PDB file of C-alpha atoms in Angstrom:
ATOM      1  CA  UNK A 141     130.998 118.622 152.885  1.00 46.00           C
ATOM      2  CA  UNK A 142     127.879 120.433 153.766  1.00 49.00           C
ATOM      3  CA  UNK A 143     126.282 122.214 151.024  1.00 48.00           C
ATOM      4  CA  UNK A 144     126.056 126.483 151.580  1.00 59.00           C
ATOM      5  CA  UNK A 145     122.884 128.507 151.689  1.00 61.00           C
ATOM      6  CA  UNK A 146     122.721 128.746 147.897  1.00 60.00           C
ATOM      7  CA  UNK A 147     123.530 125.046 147.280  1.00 60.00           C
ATOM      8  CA  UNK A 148     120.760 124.439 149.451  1.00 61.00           C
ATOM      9  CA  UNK A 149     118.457 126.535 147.375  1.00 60.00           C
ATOM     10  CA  UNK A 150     119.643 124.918 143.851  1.00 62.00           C
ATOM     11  CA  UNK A 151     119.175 121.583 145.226  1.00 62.00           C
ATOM     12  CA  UNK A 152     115.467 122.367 146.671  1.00 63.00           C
ATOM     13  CA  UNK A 153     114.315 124.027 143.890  1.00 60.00           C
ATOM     14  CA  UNK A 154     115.572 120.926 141.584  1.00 61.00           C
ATOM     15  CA  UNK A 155     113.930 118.835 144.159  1.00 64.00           C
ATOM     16  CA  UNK A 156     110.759 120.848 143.302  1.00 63.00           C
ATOM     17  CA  UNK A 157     111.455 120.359 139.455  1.00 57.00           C
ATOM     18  CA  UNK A 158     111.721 116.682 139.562  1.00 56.00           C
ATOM     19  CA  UNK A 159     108.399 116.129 142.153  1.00 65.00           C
ATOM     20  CA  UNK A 160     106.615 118.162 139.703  1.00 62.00           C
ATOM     21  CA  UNK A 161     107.590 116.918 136.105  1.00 59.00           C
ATOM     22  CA  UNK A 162     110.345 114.137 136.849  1.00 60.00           C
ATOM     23  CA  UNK A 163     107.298 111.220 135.757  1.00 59.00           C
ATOM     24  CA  UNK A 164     106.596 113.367 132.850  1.00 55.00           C
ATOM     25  CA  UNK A 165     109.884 113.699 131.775  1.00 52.00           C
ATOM     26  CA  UNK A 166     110.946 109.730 132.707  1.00 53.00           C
ATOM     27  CA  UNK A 167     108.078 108.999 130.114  1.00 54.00           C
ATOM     28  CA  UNK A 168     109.233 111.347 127.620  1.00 50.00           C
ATOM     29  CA  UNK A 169     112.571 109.425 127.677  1.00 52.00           C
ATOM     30  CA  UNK A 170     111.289 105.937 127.561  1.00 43.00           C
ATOM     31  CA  UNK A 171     109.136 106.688 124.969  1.00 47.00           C
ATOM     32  CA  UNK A 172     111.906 108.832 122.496  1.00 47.00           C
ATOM     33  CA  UNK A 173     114.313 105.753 123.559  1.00 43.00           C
ATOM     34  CA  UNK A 174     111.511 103.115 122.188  1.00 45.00           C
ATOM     35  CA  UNK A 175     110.964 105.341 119.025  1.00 45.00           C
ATOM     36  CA  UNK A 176     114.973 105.343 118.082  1.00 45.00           C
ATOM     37  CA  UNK A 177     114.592 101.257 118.886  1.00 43.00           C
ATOM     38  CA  UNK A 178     111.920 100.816 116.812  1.00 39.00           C
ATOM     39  CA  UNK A 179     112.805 102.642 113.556  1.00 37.00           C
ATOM     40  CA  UNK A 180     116.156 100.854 114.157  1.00 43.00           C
ATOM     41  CA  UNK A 181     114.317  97.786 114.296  1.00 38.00           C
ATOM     42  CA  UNK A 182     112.101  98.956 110.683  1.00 38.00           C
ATOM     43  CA  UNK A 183     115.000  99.330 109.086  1.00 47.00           C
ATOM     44  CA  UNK A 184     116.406  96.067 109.613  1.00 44.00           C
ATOM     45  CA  UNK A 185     113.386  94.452 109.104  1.00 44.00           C
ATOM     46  CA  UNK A 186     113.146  96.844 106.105  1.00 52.00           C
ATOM     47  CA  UNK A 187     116.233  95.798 104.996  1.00 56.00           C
ATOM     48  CA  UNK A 188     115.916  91.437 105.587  1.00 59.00           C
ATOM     49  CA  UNK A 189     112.660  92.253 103.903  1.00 67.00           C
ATOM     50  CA  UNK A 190     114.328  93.649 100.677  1.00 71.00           C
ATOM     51  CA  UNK A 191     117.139  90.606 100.644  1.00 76.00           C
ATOM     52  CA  UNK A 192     114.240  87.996 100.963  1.00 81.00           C
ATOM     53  CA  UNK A 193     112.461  89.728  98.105  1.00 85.00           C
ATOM     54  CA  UNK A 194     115.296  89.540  95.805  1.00 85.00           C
ATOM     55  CA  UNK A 195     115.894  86.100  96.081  1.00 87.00           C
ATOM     56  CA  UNK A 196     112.274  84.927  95.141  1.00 90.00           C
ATOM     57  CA  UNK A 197     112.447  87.958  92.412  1.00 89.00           C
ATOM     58  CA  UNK A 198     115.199  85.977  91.115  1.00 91.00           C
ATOM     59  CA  UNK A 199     113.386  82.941  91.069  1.00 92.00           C
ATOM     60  CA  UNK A 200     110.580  85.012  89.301  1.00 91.00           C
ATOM     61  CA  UNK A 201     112.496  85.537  86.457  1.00 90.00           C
ATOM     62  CA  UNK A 202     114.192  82.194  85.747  1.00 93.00           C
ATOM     63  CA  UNK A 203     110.574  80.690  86.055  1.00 94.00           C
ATOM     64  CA  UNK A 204     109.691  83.297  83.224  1.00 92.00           C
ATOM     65  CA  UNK A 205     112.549  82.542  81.179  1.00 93.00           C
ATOM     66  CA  UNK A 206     111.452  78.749  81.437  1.00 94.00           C
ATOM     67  CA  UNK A 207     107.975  80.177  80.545  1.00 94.00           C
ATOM     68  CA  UNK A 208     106.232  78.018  83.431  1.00 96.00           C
ATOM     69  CA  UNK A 209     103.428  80.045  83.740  1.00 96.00           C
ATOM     70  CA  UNK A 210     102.101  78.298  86.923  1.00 96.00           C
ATOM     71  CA  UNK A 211     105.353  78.763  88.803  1.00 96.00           C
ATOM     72  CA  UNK A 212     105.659  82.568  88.080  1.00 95.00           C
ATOM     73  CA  UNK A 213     102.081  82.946  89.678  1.00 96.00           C
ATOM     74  CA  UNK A 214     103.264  80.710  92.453  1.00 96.00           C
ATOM     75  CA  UNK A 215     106.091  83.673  93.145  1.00 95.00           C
ATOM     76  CA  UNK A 216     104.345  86.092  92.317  1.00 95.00           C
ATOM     77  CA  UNK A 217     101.615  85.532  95.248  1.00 96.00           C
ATOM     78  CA  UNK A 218     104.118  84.890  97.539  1.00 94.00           C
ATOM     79  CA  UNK A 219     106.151  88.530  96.854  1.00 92.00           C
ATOM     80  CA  UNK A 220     103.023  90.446  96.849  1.00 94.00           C
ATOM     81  CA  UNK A 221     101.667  88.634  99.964  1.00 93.00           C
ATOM     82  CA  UNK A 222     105.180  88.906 102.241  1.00 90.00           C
ATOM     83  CA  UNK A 223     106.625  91.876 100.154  1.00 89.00           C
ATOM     84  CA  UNK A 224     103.997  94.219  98.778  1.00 88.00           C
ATOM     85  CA  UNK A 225     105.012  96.763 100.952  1.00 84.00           C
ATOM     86  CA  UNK A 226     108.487  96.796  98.911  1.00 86.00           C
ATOM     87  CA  UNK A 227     109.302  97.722  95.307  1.00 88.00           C
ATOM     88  CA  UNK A 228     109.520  94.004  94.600  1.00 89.00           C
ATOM     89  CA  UNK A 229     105.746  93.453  94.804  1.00 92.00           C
ATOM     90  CA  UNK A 230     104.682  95.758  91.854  1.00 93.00           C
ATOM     91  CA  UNK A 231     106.998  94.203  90.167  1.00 93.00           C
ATOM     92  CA  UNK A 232     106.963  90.867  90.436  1.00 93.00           C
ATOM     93  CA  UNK A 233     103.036  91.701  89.203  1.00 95.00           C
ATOM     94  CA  UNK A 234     104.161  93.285  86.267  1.00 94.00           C
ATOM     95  CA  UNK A 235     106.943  90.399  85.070  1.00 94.00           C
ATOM     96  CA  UNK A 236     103.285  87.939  86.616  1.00 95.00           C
ATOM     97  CA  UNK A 237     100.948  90.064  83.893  1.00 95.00           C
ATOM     98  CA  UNK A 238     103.531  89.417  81.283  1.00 93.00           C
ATOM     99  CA  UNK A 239     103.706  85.414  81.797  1.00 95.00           C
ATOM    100  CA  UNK A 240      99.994  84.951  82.362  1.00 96.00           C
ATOM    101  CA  UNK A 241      99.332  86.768  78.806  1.00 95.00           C
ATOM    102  CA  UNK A 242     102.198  84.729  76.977  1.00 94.00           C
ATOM    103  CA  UNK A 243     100.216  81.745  78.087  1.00 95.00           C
ATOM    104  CA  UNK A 244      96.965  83.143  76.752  1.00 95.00           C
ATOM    105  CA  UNK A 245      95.814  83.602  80.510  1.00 96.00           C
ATOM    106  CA  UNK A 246      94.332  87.139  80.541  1.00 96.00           C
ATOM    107  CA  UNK A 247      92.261  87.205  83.035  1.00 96.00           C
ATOM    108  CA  UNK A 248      95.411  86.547  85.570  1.00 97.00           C
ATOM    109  CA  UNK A 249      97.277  89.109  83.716  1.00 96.00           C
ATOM    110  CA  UNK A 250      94.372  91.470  84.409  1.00 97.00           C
ATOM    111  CA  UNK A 251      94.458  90.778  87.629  1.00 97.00           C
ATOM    112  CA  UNK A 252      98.092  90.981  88.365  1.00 96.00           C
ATOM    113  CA  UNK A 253      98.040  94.342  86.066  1.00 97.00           C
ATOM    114  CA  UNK A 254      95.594  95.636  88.457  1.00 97.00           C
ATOM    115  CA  UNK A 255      97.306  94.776  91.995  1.00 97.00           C
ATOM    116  CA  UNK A 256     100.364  96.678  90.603  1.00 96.00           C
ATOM    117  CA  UNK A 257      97.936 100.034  89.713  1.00 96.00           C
ATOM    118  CA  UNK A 258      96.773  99.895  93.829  1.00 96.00           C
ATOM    119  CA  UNK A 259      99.749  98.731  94.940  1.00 95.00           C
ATOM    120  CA  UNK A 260     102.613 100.565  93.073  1.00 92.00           C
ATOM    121  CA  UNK A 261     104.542 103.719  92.778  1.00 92.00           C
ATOM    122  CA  UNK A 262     103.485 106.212  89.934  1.00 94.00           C
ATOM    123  CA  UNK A 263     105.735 104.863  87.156  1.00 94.00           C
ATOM    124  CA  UNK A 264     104.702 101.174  88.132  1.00 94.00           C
ATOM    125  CA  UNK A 265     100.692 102.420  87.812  1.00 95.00           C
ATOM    126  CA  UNK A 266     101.715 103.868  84.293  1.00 95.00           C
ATOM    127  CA  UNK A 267     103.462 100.868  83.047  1.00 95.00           C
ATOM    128  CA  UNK A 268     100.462  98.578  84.182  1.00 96.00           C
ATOM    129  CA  UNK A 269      97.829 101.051  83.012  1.00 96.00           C
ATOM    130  CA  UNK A 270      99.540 100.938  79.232  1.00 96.00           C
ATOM    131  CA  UNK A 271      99.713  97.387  79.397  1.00 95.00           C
ATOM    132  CA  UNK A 272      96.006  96.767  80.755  1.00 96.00           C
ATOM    133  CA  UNK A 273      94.551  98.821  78.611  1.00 96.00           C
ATOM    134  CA  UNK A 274      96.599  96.909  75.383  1.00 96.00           C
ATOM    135  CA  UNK A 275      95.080  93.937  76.847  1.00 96.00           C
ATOM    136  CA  UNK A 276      91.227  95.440  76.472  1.00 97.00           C
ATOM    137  CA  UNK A 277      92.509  96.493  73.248  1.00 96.00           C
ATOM    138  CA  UNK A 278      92.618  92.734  72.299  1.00 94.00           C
ATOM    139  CA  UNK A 279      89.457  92.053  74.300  1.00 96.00           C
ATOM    140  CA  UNK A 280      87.893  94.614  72.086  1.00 96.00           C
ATOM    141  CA  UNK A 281      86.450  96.219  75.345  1.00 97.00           C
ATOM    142  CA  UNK A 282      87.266  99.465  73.549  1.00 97.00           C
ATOM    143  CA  UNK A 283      85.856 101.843  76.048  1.00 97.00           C
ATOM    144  CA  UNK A 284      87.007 100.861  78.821  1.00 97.00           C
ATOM    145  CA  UNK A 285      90.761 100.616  77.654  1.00 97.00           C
ATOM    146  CA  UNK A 286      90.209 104.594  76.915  1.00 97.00           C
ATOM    147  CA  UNK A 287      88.621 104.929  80.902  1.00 98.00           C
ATOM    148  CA  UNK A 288      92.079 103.392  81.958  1.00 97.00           C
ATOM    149  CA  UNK A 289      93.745 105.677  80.541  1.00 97.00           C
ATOM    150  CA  UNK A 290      91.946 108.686  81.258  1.00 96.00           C
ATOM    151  CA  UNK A 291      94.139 109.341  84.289  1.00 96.00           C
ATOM    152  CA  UNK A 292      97.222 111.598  85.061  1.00 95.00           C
ATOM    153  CA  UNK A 293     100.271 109.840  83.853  1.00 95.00           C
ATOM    154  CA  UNK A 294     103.793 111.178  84.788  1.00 94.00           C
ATOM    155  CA  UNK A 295     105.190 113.171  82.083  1.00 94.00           C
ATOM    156  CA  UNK A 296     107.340 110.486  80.462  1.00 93.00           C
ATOM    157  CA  UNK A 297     104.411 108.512  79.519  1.00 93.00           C
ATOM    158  CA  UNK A 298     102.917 111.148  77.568  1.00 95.00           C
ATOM    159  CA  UNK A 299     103.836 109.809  74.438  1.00 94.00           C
ATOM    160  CA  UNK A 300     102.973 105.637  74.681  1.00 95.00           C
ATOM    161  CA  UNK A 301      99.604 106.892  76.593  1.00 95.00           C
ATOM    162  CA  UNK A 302      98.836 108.990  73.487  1.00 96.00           C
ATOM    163  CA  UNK A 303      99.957 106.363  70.809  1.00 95.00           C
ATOM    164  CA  UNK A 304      98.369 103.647  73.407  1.00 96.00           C
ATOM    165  CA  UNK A 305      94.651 105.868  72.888  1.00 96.00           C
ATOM    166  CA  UNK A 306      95.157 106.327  69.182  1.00 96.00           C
ATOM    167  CA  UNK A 307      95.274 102.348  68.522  1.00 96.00           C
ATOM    168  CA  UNK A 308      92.387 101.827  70.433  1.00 96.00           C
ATOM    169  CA  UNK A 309      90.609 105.075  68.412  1.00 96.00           C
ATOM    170  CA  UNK A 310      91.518 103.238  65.273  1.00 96.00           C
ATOM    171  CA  UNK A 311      90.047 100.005  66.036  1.00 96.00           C
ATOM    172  CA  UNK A 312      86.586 101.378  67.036  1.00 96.00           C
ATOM    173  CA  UNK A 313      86.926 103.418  63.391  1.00 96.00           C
ATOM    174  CA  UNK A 314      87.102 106.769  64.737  1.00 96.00           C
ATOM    175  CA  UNK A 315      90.423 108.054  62.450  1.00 95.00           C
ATOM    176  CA  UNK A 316      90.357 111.690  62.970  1.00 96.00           C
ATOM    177  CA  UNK A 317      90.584 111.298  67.069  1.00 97.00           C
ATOM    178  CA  UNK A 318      93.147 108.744  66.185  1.00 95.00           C
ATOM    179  CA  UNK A 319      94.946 110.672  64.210  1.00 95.00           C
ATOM    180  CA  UNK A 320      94.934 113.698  66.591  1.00 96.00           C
ATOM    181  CA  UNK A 321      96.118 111.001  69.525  1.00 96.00           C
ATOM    182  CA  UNK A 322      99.282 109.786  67.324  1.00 95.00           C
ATOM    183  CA  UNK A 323     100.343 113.448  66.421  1.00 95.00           C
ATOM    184  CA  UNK A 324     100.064 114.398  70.219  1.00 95.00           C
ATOM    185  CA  UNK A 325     101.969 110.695  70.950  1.00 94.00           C
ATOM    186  CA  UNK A 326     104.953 112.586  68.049  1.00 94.00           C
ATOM    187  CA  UNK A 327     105.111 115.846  69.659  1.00 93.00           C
ATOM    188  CA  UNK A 328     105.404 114.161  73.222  1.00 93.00           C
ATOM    189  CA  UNK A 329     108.383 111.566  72.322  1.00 90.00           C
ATOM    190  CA  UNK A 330     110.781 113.980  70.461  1.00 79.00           C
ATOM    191  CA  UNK A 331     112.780 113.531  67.737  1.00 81.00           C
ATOM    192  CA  UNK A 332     114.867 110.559  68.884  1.00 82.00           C
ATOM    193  CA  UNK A 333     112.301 108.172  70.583  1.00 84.00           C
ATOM    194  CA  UNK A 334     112.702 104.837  69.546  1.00 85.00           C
ATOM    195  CA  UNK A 335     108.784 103.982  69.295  1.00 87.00           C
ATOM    196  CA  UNK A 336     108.440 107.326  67.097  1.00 90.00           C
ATOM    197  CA  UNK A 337     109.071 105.677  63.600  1.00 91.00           C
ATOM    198  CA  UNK A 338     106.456 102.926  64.492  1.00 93.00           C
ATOM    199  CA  UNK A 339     103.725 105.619  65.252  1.00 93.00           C
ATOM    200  CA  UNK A 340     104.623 107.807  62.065  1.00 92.00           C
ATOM    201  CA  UNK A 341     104.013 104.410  60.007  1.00 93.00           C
ATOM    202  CA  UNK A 342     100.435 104.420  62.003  1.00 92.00           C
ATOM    203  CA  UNK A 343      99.814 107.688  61.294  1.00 93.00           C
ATOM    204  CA  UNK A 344     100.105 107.790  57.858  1.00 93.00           C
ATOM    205  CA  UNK A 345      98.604 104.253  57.481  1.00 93.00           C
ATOM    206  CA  UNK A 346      94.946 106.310  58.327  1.00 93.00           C
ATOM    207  CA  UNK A 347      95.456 108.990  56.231  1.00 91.00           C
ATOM    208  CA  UNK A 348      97.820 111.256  58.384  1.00 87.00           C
ATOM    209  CA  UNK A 349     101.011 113.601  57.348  1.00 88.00           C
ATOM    210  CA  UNK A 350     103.878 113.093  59.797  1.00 88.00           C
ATOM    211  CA  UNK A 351     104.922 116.654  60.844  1.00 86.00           C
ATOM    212  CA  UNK A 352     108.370 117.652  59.604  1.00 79.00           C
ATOM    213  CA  UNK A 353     110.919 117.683  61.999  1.00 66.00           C
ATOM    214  CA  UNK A 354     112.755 120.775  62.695  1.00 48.00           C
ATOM    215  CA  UNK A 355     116.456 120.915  62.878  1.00 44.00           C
ATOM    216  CA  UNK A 356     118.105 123.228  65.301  1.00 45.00           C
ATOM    217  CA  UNK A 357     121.551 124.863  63.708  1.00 45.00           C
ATOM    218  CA  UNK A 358     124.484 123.933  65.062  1.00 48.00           C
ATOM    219  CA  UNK A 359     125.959 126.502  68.009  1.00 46.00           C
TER     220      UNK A 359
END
């Protein structure tokens, strides 16, 4: 059927169109069609990553429990190498930290303490921060336990960071810092923290009065 005047028209000026941006548009395609296949393709490898992980995190934390030491760091290198990129790498370093300083090997726990503070999330820094700095507690390297600590912690943390600076405020004899660190550790973990009756004892073992609680009335 041949076309009429104004089908004529329609079709030329598509013609036009296409001669003009049809390449343009053919590359726009290929390359939105390559972006949907390859964030398909991340999130299945996302996903095979994250299944992988958990089996050697598994094997992780039998090798703890059966306190071999040599195997945890074993894992532990291997999750952080294949899956740092996942939540399984900070913490395989963390449950790494924990063996290596049950078997009186601090420098590894350093070491794994510090891959989780570049590698992990904010609560996973916190957690590794806290238990670094307990660690330079021990080693007696005093101020640099307080420099890891002098950081921005997420809110929950308040309260171990402050206790966490008042032990190491005590041990280099300054008591009335320390004692201003465990009231600020009280007033951040409320009434019903379970670490609050251990940092009251602390308190008042360097000369401190626990603040009284105050009891809202009933509604």
């Amino acid at each position: 059927m041949a076309y009429d005047l104004e089908e004529q028209e329609q079709l030329a000026d598509l013609k036009a169109f296409w001669n003009k941006y049809g390449n343009v548009l053919t590359w726009v395609l290929i390359i939105a069609l390559a972006s949907f296949a390859g964030y398909n393709f991340w999130k299945s490898h996302q996903s095979s990553q994250a299944a992988d992980a958990s089996v050697l995190y598994e094997d992780l934390n039998k090798s703890l429990a059966d306190k071999d030491n040599v195997k945890v760091q074993r894992i532990a290198a291997d999750i952080e190498n294949k899956f740092g990129s996942t939540a399984y790498g900070p913490m395989a370093a963390l449950v790494a930290a924990k063996a290596a300083f049950d078997a009186n090997d601090l420098k590894t726990a350093k070491t794994q303490l510090l891959w989780a503070i570049e590698h992990g999330n904010d609560e996973y820094k916190a957690i590794a921060r806290l238990r670094l700095a307990g660690i330079l507690l021990d080693e007696k390297a005093y101020d640099e336990g307080l420099k890891v600590l002098a950081v921005e912690f997420p809110a929950q943390f308040a309260g171990s960071v402050a206790d966490r600076k008042g032990d190491i405020l005590v041990a280099q004899n300054k008591l009335a810092d320390a004692r201003t660190a465990y009231l600020a550790a009280l007033t951040a973990m409320g009434e019903r923290s379970p670490g609050r009756k251990l940092v009251e004892v602390k308190l008042e073992s360097i000369g401190g009065s626990v603040p009284a609680v105050t009891v809202k009335p009933a509604a």
